[in-house]
Coordinates of C-alpha atoms in Angstrom, one line a residue:
Chain A
M1 CA -71.3 -120.1 -158.9
L2 CA -73.0 -121.3 -155.8
D3 CA -76.7 -121.0 -155.0
L4 CA -79.3 -121.9 -152.4
R5 CA -82.9 -122.5 -153.2
A6 CA -86.3 -123.2 -151.6
V7 CA -89.1 -124.5 -153.8
P8 CA -92.7 -125.3 -153.0
L9 CA -93.9 -128.2 -155.1
L10 CA -97.1 -129.5 -156.6
V11 CA -96.9 -133.2 -157.2
L12 CA -99.2 -135.5 -159.2
S13 CA -98.8 -139.2 -158.6
G14 CA -100.3 -142.2 -160.2
D15 CA -99.7 -146.0 -160.3
G16 CA -101.8 -146.9 -163.3
L17 CA -104.6 -148.3 -161.1
A18 CA -105.8 -145.7 -158.7
P19 CA -106.6 -142.2 -159.9
V20 CA -103.9 -139.6 -160.3
L21 CA -103.9 -137.5 -157.1
A22 CA -102.2 -134.3 -156.1
H23 CA -99.8 -133.8 -153.2
G24 CA -98.1 -130.7 -151.9
G25 CA -94.4 -130.6 -151.0
F26 CA -91.2 -128.6 -150.8
E27 CA -87.6 -128.9 -151.7
A28 CA -84.6 -127.0 -150.3
G29 CA -81.0 -127.4 -151.4
A30 CA -77.8 -126.0 -152.7
G31 CA -76.1 -126.1 -156.1
A32 CA -72.9 -125.3 -157.8
E33 CA -72.4 -124.7 -161.5
L34 CA -69.9 -123.8 -164.1
R35 CA -70.6 -121.1 -166.7
I36 CA -68.7 -120.7 -169.9
G37 CA -70.1 -117.9 -171.9
R38 CA -73.8 -118.6 -172.4
W39 CA -73.3 -122.3 -171.7
I40 CA -73.7 -124.1 -168.4
P41 CA -71.9 -127.3 -169.0
G42 CA -72.3 -128.7 -165.6
R43 CA -74.4 -128.2 -162.5
L44 CA -74.4 -130.3 -159.3
Q45 CA -77.1 -129.9 -156.8
L46 CA -78.0 -131.5 -153.5
G47 CA -81.4 -131.2 -152.0
Y48 CA -83.8 -132.4 -149.4
F49 CA -87.4 -132.9 -150.4
H50 CA -90.6 -133.8 -148.6
V51 CA -93.9 -134.6 -150.3
F52 CA -96.9 -134.7 -148.2
P53 CA -99.7 -137.4 -148.5
S54 CA -101.9 -136.9 -151.5
A55 CA -105.5 -136.0 -151.6
V56 CA -107.9 -138.9 -150.8
S57 CA -109.8 -140.6 -153.7
P58 CA -113.5 -141.4 -153.3
A59 CA -112.4 -145.0 -152.8
G60 CA -110.5 -144.0 -149.7
D61 CA -107.0 -144.5 -151.1
L62 CA -104.2 -142.0 -151.5
Y63 CA -100.5 -141.8 -152.3
R64 CA -98.1 -141.9 -149.3
S65 CA -95.9 -139.1 -148.2
F66 CA -92.3 -139.6 -149.2
A67 CA -89.2 -137.7 -148.4
G68 CA -85.4 -137.9 -148.8
W69 CA -82.3 -136.5 -150.3
E70 CA -81.5 -136.2 -154.0
L71 CA -78.3 -135.5 -155.9
G72 CA -78.7 -134.0 -159.3
L73 CA -76.6 -133.3 -162.3
A74 CA -77.7 -131.0 -165.1
A75 CA -76.5 -129.0 -168.0
G76 CA -78.0 -126.1 -170.0
A77 CA -77.5 -122.7 -171.5
R78 CA -78.7 -119.1 -171.2
A79 CA -81.6 -119.0 -173.5
V80 CA -82.3 -115.2 -173.2
E81 CA -79.6 -112.7 -172.4
G82 CA -80.1 -109.7 -170.3
R83 CA -80.1 -106.6 -172.5
D84 CA -79.2 -103.0 -172.1
G85 CA -77.7 -103.5 -168.7
L86 CA -80.9 -105.1 -167.4
P87 CA -80.2 -108.1 -165.3
F88 CA -83.0 -110.1 -166.7
G89 CA -81.9 -113.4 -168.3
L90 CA -83.4 -116.8 -168.7
D91 CA -81.6 -120.2 -168.2
M92 CA -82.8 -123.6 -169.3
L93 CA -81.3 -126.7 -167.8
A94 CA -81.9 -130.5 -168.2
G95 CA -80.6 -133.3 -166.2
F96 CA -81.4 -136.1 -163.7
S97 CA -81.4 -136.7 -160.0
L98 CA -80.9 -139.8 -157.9
G99 CA -82.9 -139.9 -154.7
A100 CA -82.5 -141.8 -151.4
D101 CA -86.1 -141.8 -150.0
R102 CA -88.2 -143.1 -147.2
Y103 CA -91.8 -143.1 -146.2
P104 CA -91.8 -140.7 -143.2
G105 CA -92.5 -142.3 -139.9
T106 CA -91.6 -145.7 -141.1
T107 CA -88.4 -147.8 -141.5
V108 CA -89.1 -148.3 -145.2
A109 CA -86.5 -146.9 -147.6
F110 CA -86.3 -146.9 -151.4
A111 CA -84.6 -145.2 -154.3
S112 CA -85.9 -142.8 -156.9
F113 CA -84.8 -141.4 -160.2
S114 CA -86.1 -138.2 -161.7
A115 CA -85.7 -136.6 -165.1
D116 CA -85.4 -132.9 -164.5
F117 CA -86.0 -129.7 -166.6
T118 CA -85.5 -126.3 -165.1
V119 CA -86.2 -122.8 -166.2
R120 CA -84.7 -119.9 -164.3
A121 CA -85.1 -116.2 -164.5
D122 CA -82.8 -113.6 -163.0
L123 CA -84.3 -110.9 -160.8
S124 CA -81.0 -109.2 -160.3
D125 CA -77.4 -109.4 -161.4
P126 CA -76.9 -113.1 -162.5
A127 CA -73.5 -113.0 -160.8
G128 CA -75.1 -112.7 -157.4
G129 CA -78.7 -112.1 -156.2
W130 CA -82.1 -113.5 -156.5
R131 CA -83.7 -115.5 -159.3
I132 CA -86.9 -117.4 -159.8
T133 CA -86.7 -121.1 -160.5
L134 CA -89.3 -123.3 -162.2
P135 CA -88.2 -127.0 -161.8
L136 CA -90.2 -129.7 -163.5
S137 CA -89.5 -133.4 -162.7
Y138 CA -90.8 -136.8 -163.7
V139 CA -90.0 -139.1 -160.9
F140 CA -89.6 -142.9 -161.1
R141 CA -90.2 -144.5 -157.8
P142 CA -91.3 -148.1 -156.8
G143 CA -94.8 -148.7 -157.8
A144 CA -95.7 -145.2 -158.9
R145 CA -94.7 -142.3 -161.0
S146 CA -94.9 -138.7 -160.0
F147 CA -94.8 -135.4 -161.9
A148 CA -93.5 -132.5 -159.8
A149 CA -93.7 -128.8 -160.7
G150 CA -92.3 -126.1 -158.5
L151 CA -92.1 -122.3 -158.4
G152 CA -89.4 -121.1 -156.0
A153 CA -86.5 -118.8 -155.3
E154 CA -82.8 -119.1 -155.6
W155 CA -80.1 -116.9 -154.0
V156 CA -76.9 -116.9 -156.1
I157 CA -74.1 -116.2 -153.7
P158 CA -71.8 -113.5 -155.1
R159 CA -68.3 -114.6 -155.7
R160 CA -66.7 -111.9 -153.6
M161 CA -69.3 -110.1 -151.6
G162 CA -68.4 -106.5 -151.2
A163 CA -65.0 -106.7 -153.0
A164 CA -64.0 -103.8 -155.2
K165 CA -63.7 -104.5 -158.8
G166 CA -62.3 -102.4 -161.7
G167 CA -64.5 -101.1 -164.4
P168 CA -67.0 -98.3 -165.1
R169 CA -69.0 -97.0 -162.3
Chain F
M1 CA -92.9 -165.5 -116.8
R2 CA -96.4 -164.2 -117.3
R3 CA -97.1 -160.7 -116.2
R4 CA -100.6 -159.4 -115.7
G5 CA -102.2 -156.0 -115.3
S6 CA -101.8 -153.1 -117.6
Y7 CA -99.5 -154.3 -120.2
G8 CA -98.0 -156.7 -117.9
S9 CA -98.5 -159.8 -119.9
G10 CA -97.2 -163.1 -120.8
P11 CA -95.4 -164.0 -123.9
R12 CA -97.9 -164.0 -126.6
R13 CA -98.3 -165.7 -130.0
T14 CA -95.0 -167.1 -129.6
A15 CA -94.5 -170.4 -131.4
A16 CA -92.2 -171.3 -128.5
R17 CA -95.2 -171.5 -126.2
A18 CA -96.4 -174.6 -127.9
G19 CA -93.9 -177.4 -127.3
F20 CA -94.1 -178.8 -130.8
F21 CA -93.2 -175.5 -132.3
R22 CA -89.7 -175.6 -130.7
G23 CA -88.6 -177.6 -133.7
A24 CA -89.5 -174.7 -135.9
S25 CA -86.9 -172.0 -135.6
G26 CA -88.2 -170.2 -133.5
A27 CA -93.2 -124.1 -141.9
A28 CA -92.2 -126.6 -143.8
A29 CA -95.9 -127.1 -144.1
L30 CA -96.5 -124.9 -146.9
V31 CA -99.7 -123.2 -147.8
L32 CA -99.8 -125.2 -151.0
S33 CA -99.4 -128.5 -149.4
L34 CA -101.8 -127.7 -146.6
A35 CA -104.4 -126.8 -149.1
L36 CA -103.9 -130.0 -151.1
S37 CA -103.3 -132.5 -148.4
S38 CA -104.8 -131.5 -145.1
S39 CA -107.7 -129.2 -145.4
C40 CA -110.3 -131.5 -146.8
S41 CA -112.4 -134.0 -144.8
V42 CA -112.4 -137.5 -146.0
E43 CA -115.5 -138.7 -147.8
I44 CA -115.4 -142.3 -149.0
T45 CA -118.1 -143.5 -151.4
A46 CA -116.7 -146.9 -152.4
D47 CA -117.6 -150.1 -150.6
R48 CA -115.2 -151.4 -148.0
Y49 CA -115.3 -154.9 -146.6
A50 CA -113.6 -156.4 -143.6
L51 CA -112.9 -160.0 -142.5
V52 CA -111.8 -160.2 -138.9
Y53 CA -110.3 -163.2 -137.2
G54 CA -109.3 -163.9 -133.6
A55 CA -107.7 -167.3 -133.2
Q56 CA -107.7 -168.1 -129.6
D57 CA -108.9 -171.6 -128.8
Y58 CA -106.2 -173.7 -130.4
D59 CA -106.6 -177.2 -129.3
N60 CA -110.2 -177.4 -128.2
L61 CA -109.3 -178.9 -124.8
P62 CA -111.1 -177.1 -122.1
P63 CA -110.1 -175.2 -120.0
A64 CA -107.6 -173.0 -121.6
T65 CA -104.4 -174.9 -122.3
T66 CA -100.9 -173.8 -123.0
N67 CA -101.5 -173.3 -126.7
D68 CA -104.5 -171.0 -126.2
L69 CA -104.3 -167.3 -126.2
S70 CA -106.3 -165.1 -124.0
A71 CA -107.0 -161.8 -125.8
T72 CA -107.3 -162.6 -129.5
A73 CA -111.1 -163.0 -129.3
Y74 CA -111.2 -159.5 -127.8
D75 CA -108.9 -158.3 -130.5
A76 CA -111.3 -159.5 -133.2
Q77 CA -114.4 -158.1 -131.4
D78 CA -112.8 -154.7 -130.9
M79 CA -111.4 -154.5 -134.4
A80 CA -114.7 -155.4 -135.9
A81 CA -116.4 -152.7 -133.8
A82 CA -113.9 -150.1 -134.8
L83 CA -114.0 -150.9 -138.5
S84 CA -117.7 -150.9 -138.5
A85 CA -117.8 -147.5 -136.8
A86 CA -115.5 -146.3 -139.5
G87 CA -117.9 -147.3 -142.2
W88 CA -116.5 -150.7 -143.1
T89 CA -118.9 -153.6 -143.8
V90 CA -117.6 -156.3 -141.5
Q91 CA -118.6 -159.4 -143.5
Q92 CA -117.2 -162.0 -141.1
V93 CA -116.0 -162.1 -137.5
R94 CA -114.6 -165.5 -136.5
Q95 CA -113.4 -166.1 -132.9
P96 CA -112.3 -167.9 -130.8
T97 CA -111.8 -170.6 -133.4
V98 CA -111.1 -170.1 -137.1
D99 CA -110.0 -172.6 -139.7
K100 CA -107.8 -172.1 -142.7
A101 CA -110.6 -173.2 -145.0
Q102 CA -113.0 -170.7 -143.5
I103 CA -110.6 -167.8 -144.2
Q104 CA -110.1 -168.9 -147.7
A105 CA -113.9 -169.4 -148.2
D106 CA -114.6 -166.0 -146.7
I107 CA -112.3 -164.3 -149.1
A108 CA -113.7 -166.3 -152.0
A109 CA -117.2 -165.3 -151.0
L110 CA -116.3 -161.6 -151.7
V111 CA -115.6 -162.3 -155.4
G112 CA -119.1 -161.4 -156.6
V113 CA -119.5 -158.7 -154.0
V114 CA -116.6 -156.3 -154.5
D115 CA -115.9 -154.1 -157.5
S116 CA -112.8 -152.4 -158.8
D117 CA -113.1 -149.4 -156.4
S118 CA -113.8 -151.6 -153.4
S119 CA -111.4 -152.2 -150.5
V120 CA -111.0 -155.5 -148.6
L121 CA -109.3 -155.7 -145.2
V122 CA -108.3 -158.9 -143.5
Y123 CA -107.3 -158.8 -139.9
F124 CA -105.9 -161.8 -138.1
S125 CA -104.9 -162.0 -134.4
G126 CA -103.4 -165.3 -133.2
H127 CA -100.3 -167.4 -133.2
G128 CA -97.6 -167.1 -135.8
T129 CA -94.5 -169.1 -136.4
D130 CA -91.3 -169.3 -138.5
Y131 CA -91.1 -172.8 -139.9
L132 CA -88.2 -173.7 -142.1
G133 CA -87.5 -170.0 -142.9
T134 CA -91.1 -169.1 -143.9
T135 CA -93.5 -167.1 -141.7
Y136 CA -96.9 -168.5 -141.2
I137 CA -100.0 -167.4 -139.3
L138 CA -101.8 -170.2 -137.5
P139 CA -105.6 -170.6 -137.5
T140 CA -106.9 -172.8 -134.7
D141 CA -106.9 -175.9 -136.9
A142 CA -103.1 -175.6 -137.3
I143 CA -103.0 -177.5 -134.0
S144 CA -104.9 -180.7 -133.6
D145 CA -106.9 -181.7 -130.6
S146 CA -104.0 -183.8 -129.5
G147 CA -101.7 -180.8 -129.7
A148 CA -99.9 -181.9 -132.9
A149 CA -99.0 -179.4 -135.6
Q150 CA -101.1 -179.5 -138.7
I151 CA -98.7 -178.0 -141.1
A152 CA -101.1 -178.2 -144.0
N153 CA -103.2 -175.7 -142.1
F154 CA -100.5 -173.2 -141.6
I155 CA -101.1 -170.0 -143.7
A156 CA -98.2 -168.6 -145.7
P157 CA -97.9 -165.2 -147.2
L158 CA -98.3 -166.7 -150.7
D159 CA -101.6 -168.3 -149.6
V160 CA -103.0 -165.0 -148.5
L161 CA -101.7 -163.3 -151.7
S162 CA -103.2 -165.9 -154.0
W163 CA -106.6 -165.8 -152.2
L164 CA -106.7 -162.0 -152.4
N165 CA -105.6 -162.1 -156.0
T166 CA -109.0 -163.6 -156.9
L167 CA -110.7 -160.3 -155.9
P168 CA -111.1 -157.6 -158.5
C169 CA -110.7 -154.7 -156.0
R170 CA -107.7 -152.5 -156.1
N171 CA -107.2 -152.0 -152.3
R172 CA -106.3 -155.0 -150.3
V173 CA -105.2 -154.6 -146.7
V174 CA -103.8 -157.3 -144.4
I175 CA -103.2 -156.5 -140.7
L176 CA -101.6 -159.2 -138.6
D177 CA -101.1 -159.4 -134.8
T178 CA -99.0 -162.5 -134.5
C179 CA -95.4 -163.5 -133.7
Y180 CA -93.0 -163.3 -136.7
S181 CA -95.7 -161.6 -138.8
G182 CA -93.1 -159.3 -140.4
G183 CA -92.4 -162.1 -142.8
F184 CA -95.6 -161.1 -144.5
V185 CA -94.2 -157.6 -145.1
A186 CA -90.9 -159.0 -146.3
A187 CA -92.8 -161.2 -148.8
D188 CA -94.5 -158.2 -150.3
D189 CA -92.2 -157.2 -153.1
T190 CA -92.6 -153.5 -153.4
G191 CA -89.1 -152.5 -154.4
T192 CA -88.3 -151.1 -151.0
V193 CA -86.3 -152.2 -148.0
D194 CA -87.1 -152.3 -144.3
A195 CA -84.2 -150.6 -142.7
A196 CA -84.9 -151.9 -139.2
S197 CA -83.5 -155.3 -138.2
Q198 CA -86.1 -158.1 -138.4
N199 CA -85.1 -158.8 -134.8
Y200 CA -85.4 -155.3 -133.4
G201 CA -83.5 -154.3 -130.3
V202 CA -84.3 -151.3 -128.2
Y203 CA -80.9 -149.8 -129.1
D204 CA -81.5 -150.2 -132.8
D205 CA -82.5 -147.1 -134.7
G206 CA -84.4 -147.9 -137.8
T207 CA -86.4 -144.7 -137.6
G208 CA -84.1 -141.9 -138.6
A209 CA -81.0 -141.3 -140.7
S210 CA -80.2 -145.0 -140.6
T211 CA -83.2 -145.6 -142.9
L212 CA -81.5 -143.7 -145.6
F213 CA -78.1 -145.2 -145.0
E214 CA -79.8 -148.6 -145.4
A215 CA -81.1 -147.4 -148.7
L216 CA -77.7 -146.3 -149.8
G217 CA -76.2 -149.7 -148.9
S218 CA -78.3 -151.5 -151.5
Y219 CA -78.8 -148.5 -153.8
S220 CA -78.2 -150.2 -157.1
D221 CA -80.9 -152.8 -156.4
L222 CA -83.3 -150.2 -155.1
L223 CA -82.7 -147.9 -158.1
A224 CA -83.5 -150.7 -160.5
A225 CA -86.7 -151.3 -158.5
A226 CA -87.6 -147.7 -158.9
F227 CA -88.2 -148.3 -162.6
D228 CA -90.2 -151.4 -162.0
S229 CA -93.9 -151.2 -161.8
Y230 CA -94.8 -153.8 -159.2
D231 CA -98.3 -155.1 -159.3
P232 CA -100.4 -152.2 -158.0
Y233 CA -102.8 -154.8 -156.5
T234 CA -100.1 -155.9 -154.0
P235 CA -101.7 -155.9 -150.6
M236 CA -100.8 -153.2 -148.1
V237 CA -99.6 -155.1 -145.0
V238 CA -99.1 -154.0 -141.4
T239 CA -97.8 -156.4 -138.9
A240 CA -97.3 -156.4 -135.1
A241 CA -93.7 -157.6 -135.3
G242 CA -90.7 -158.3 -137.4
A243 CA -90.0 -161.6 -139.1
K244 CA -87.8 -162.7 -136.2
E245 CA -89.7 -161.2 -133.4
L246 CA -92.4 -162.2 -130.9
S247 CA -95.5 -160.2 -130.2
Y248 CA -97.4 -160.0 -126.9
E249 CA -100.8 -159.6 -125.4
S250 CA -102.2 -158.1 -122.3
S251 CA -105.4 -159.2 -120.6
D252 CA -107.6 -157.2 -122.9
N253 CA -105.9 -156.9 -126.3
G254 CA -102.7 -157.6 -128.1
V255 CA -100.2 -154.9 -127.4
F256 CA -100.0 -153.9 -131.0
T257 CA -103.8 -154.2 -131.6
K258 CA -104.6 -152.1 -128.5
Y259 CA -102.6 -149.2 -129.9
F260 CA -103.7 -149.7 -133.4
L261 CA -107.3 -149.4 -132.2
E262 CA -106.4 -146.4 -130.2
S263 CA -105.3 -144.7 -133.4
A264 CA -108.9 -144.5 -134.5
S265 CA -109.4 -141.6 -132.1
K266 CA -105.9 -140.3 -131.7
G267 CA -104.0 -141.2 -134.8
D268 CA -105.1 -138.5 -137.3
L269 CA -101.7 -137.0 -137.6
D270 CA -102.5 -134.6 -140.5
G271 CA -105.9 -133.6 -139.1
N272 CA -107.8 -134.3 -142.3
G273 CA -110.5 -136.2 -140.6
G274 CA -109.4 -139.7 -141.5
V275 CA -106.8 -142.1 -140.1
T276 CA -104.8 -143.9 -142.8
L277 CA -103.1 -147.2 -142.5
Q278 CA -99.8 -145.5 -142.3
E279 CA -101.0 -143.1 -139.6
A280 CA -102.4 -145.9 -137.6
Y281 CA -99.2 -147.8 -138.0
R282 CA -97.1 -144.8 -136.9
Y283 CA -99.3 -144.3 -133.9
A284 CA -99.1 -147.9 -132.8
R285 CA -95.4 -148.2 -133.5
G286 CA -94.7 -145.2 -131.4
K287 CA -96.7 -146.4 -128.5
V288 CA -95.3 -150.0 -128.7
D289 CA -91.8 -148.5 -128.6
A290 CA -92.6 -146.0 -125.8
Y291 CA -94.6 -148.1 -123.5
W292 CA -93.8 -151.7 -124.2
N293 CA -90.2 -151.8 -125.5
S294 CA -89.0 -149.3 -122.9
T295 CA -90.2 -151.7 -120.2
Y296 CA -89.6 -155.2 -121.5
Y297 CA -86.5 -154.7 -123.7
A298 CA -84.4 -156.7 -121.4
Y299 CA -86.8 -159.6 -120.9
Y300 CA -85.3 -162.6 -122.6
E301 CA -87.3 -165.5 -124.0
S302 CA -85.0 -168.4 -123.6
S303 CA -87.2 -170.8 -125.5
T304 CA -86.8 -168.7 -128.7
G305 CA -83.6 -166.8 -128.0
T306 CA -85.2 -163.5 -128.5
Y307 CA -85.8 -160.4 -126.4
A308 CA -89.3 -159.2 -125.7
D309 CA -89.0 -155.9 -127.6
F310 CA -90.5 -155.8 -131.0
L311 CA -91.3 -153.3 -133.7
P312 CA -94.4 -153.2 -135.9
R313 CA -93.8 -153.2 -139.7
I314 CA -95.5 -151.8 -142.7
S315 CA -95.0 -152.7 -146.4
G316 CA -93.6 -150.3 -149.0
N317 CA -96.6 -149.8 -151.2
A318 CA -96.8 -146.4 -152.9
R319 CA -100.5 -146.2 -151.9
D320 CA -102.1 -145.8 -148.5
I321 CA -105.8 -146.1 -147.5
V322 CA -108.0 -144.5 -145.0
I323 CA -108.8 -147.1 -142.3
F324 CA -110.7 -145.2 -139.6

């Protein structure tokens, strides 16, 4: 299955010296995954993210904006199945992402790694339609660590939009 | 060739100007993010101290000689005024002469003054050089009255780092308007890479997609660095030029310093009421590229084998700080 997503992010950053400060941000991307029964043995996703500068501490310091592309791998399972013909179902996935980042407006580039955990809830037929996604990430980046939480939407592209299928109507 | 007028200027802070230096090698903006990042005005309660230097009178031989610069004293005066207006306590302004020992002593004098929340900013405008592969900034006692190089008085990145390391404050900022000053950024090990060439050319593009391609080119090293926690006290550094580039001055200010100062009133890119170091850098870099490099990119300095275009640099610290 293929899907597209857009997720606003709340990010908390810290470096062990300055206070932990909050940023806003967003992520947009696409993913492809394999489902076997209730299992999701593999998911590959590519996304662009942008994290804005953090709030400013009373000392006048803040965490810089950063942005880039990330490639993620994940696996998981359907934790709650839709019942009685209702589309509602809940997936849980865990994985990691590799990021190629930069500080916007500069020529400074760096790499990042994030440990990811995602909960998804179907709003419609899980084979195609909308679902809510709640991604959580712990990001390792040079000199700082960030925790990112999002609440966004995914559109699962139906395999054969409009194609007639056999079965009860 | 020495131009005058508005940003017509002569080669500035080039080691090659001093004969003895020739031996030295020459909607995306989401509501959430807006609420968190851009809506608040900046209120800073911690103490902030600045040390400002304009090295201009290099060999003490009146009138101005070939080693002297013409605008670094103005740079120091104008920077001190701008920082003071922004709430910094300017502890020391030294121009047109400044010795290495004075800079070291000025920093040491802050040891009992600053606390862990304080910020210390060091600004230096003057000559810089690349000597045996290391970048140095040159206080005026780096050149003797007879015009000889006083190498012991050259100031290396590690000198500045060790001096600043004596201070207990977490925010340390170094701003340099000298030739070759990018070597001070390169010496700041922040686990990042500068995607632009250290000898920038106007046809280079270190500003867009190539930044990420550069990251991919050395990805394994950068990824390893992502797990390292470099010293969070590492100074934030902004420089006028790359490690292999010259920088220049006009009749009133250094080219970089002029635009950096201008950012105090025009550089608040996110509209939160404060101009951060990165915002000031972005503003100045854009102006240098738009107004200086577009005019002088083809001017060749035969004495150093470099072209006159240059690109300001910034270190890769995770933190930033409000400057203006």
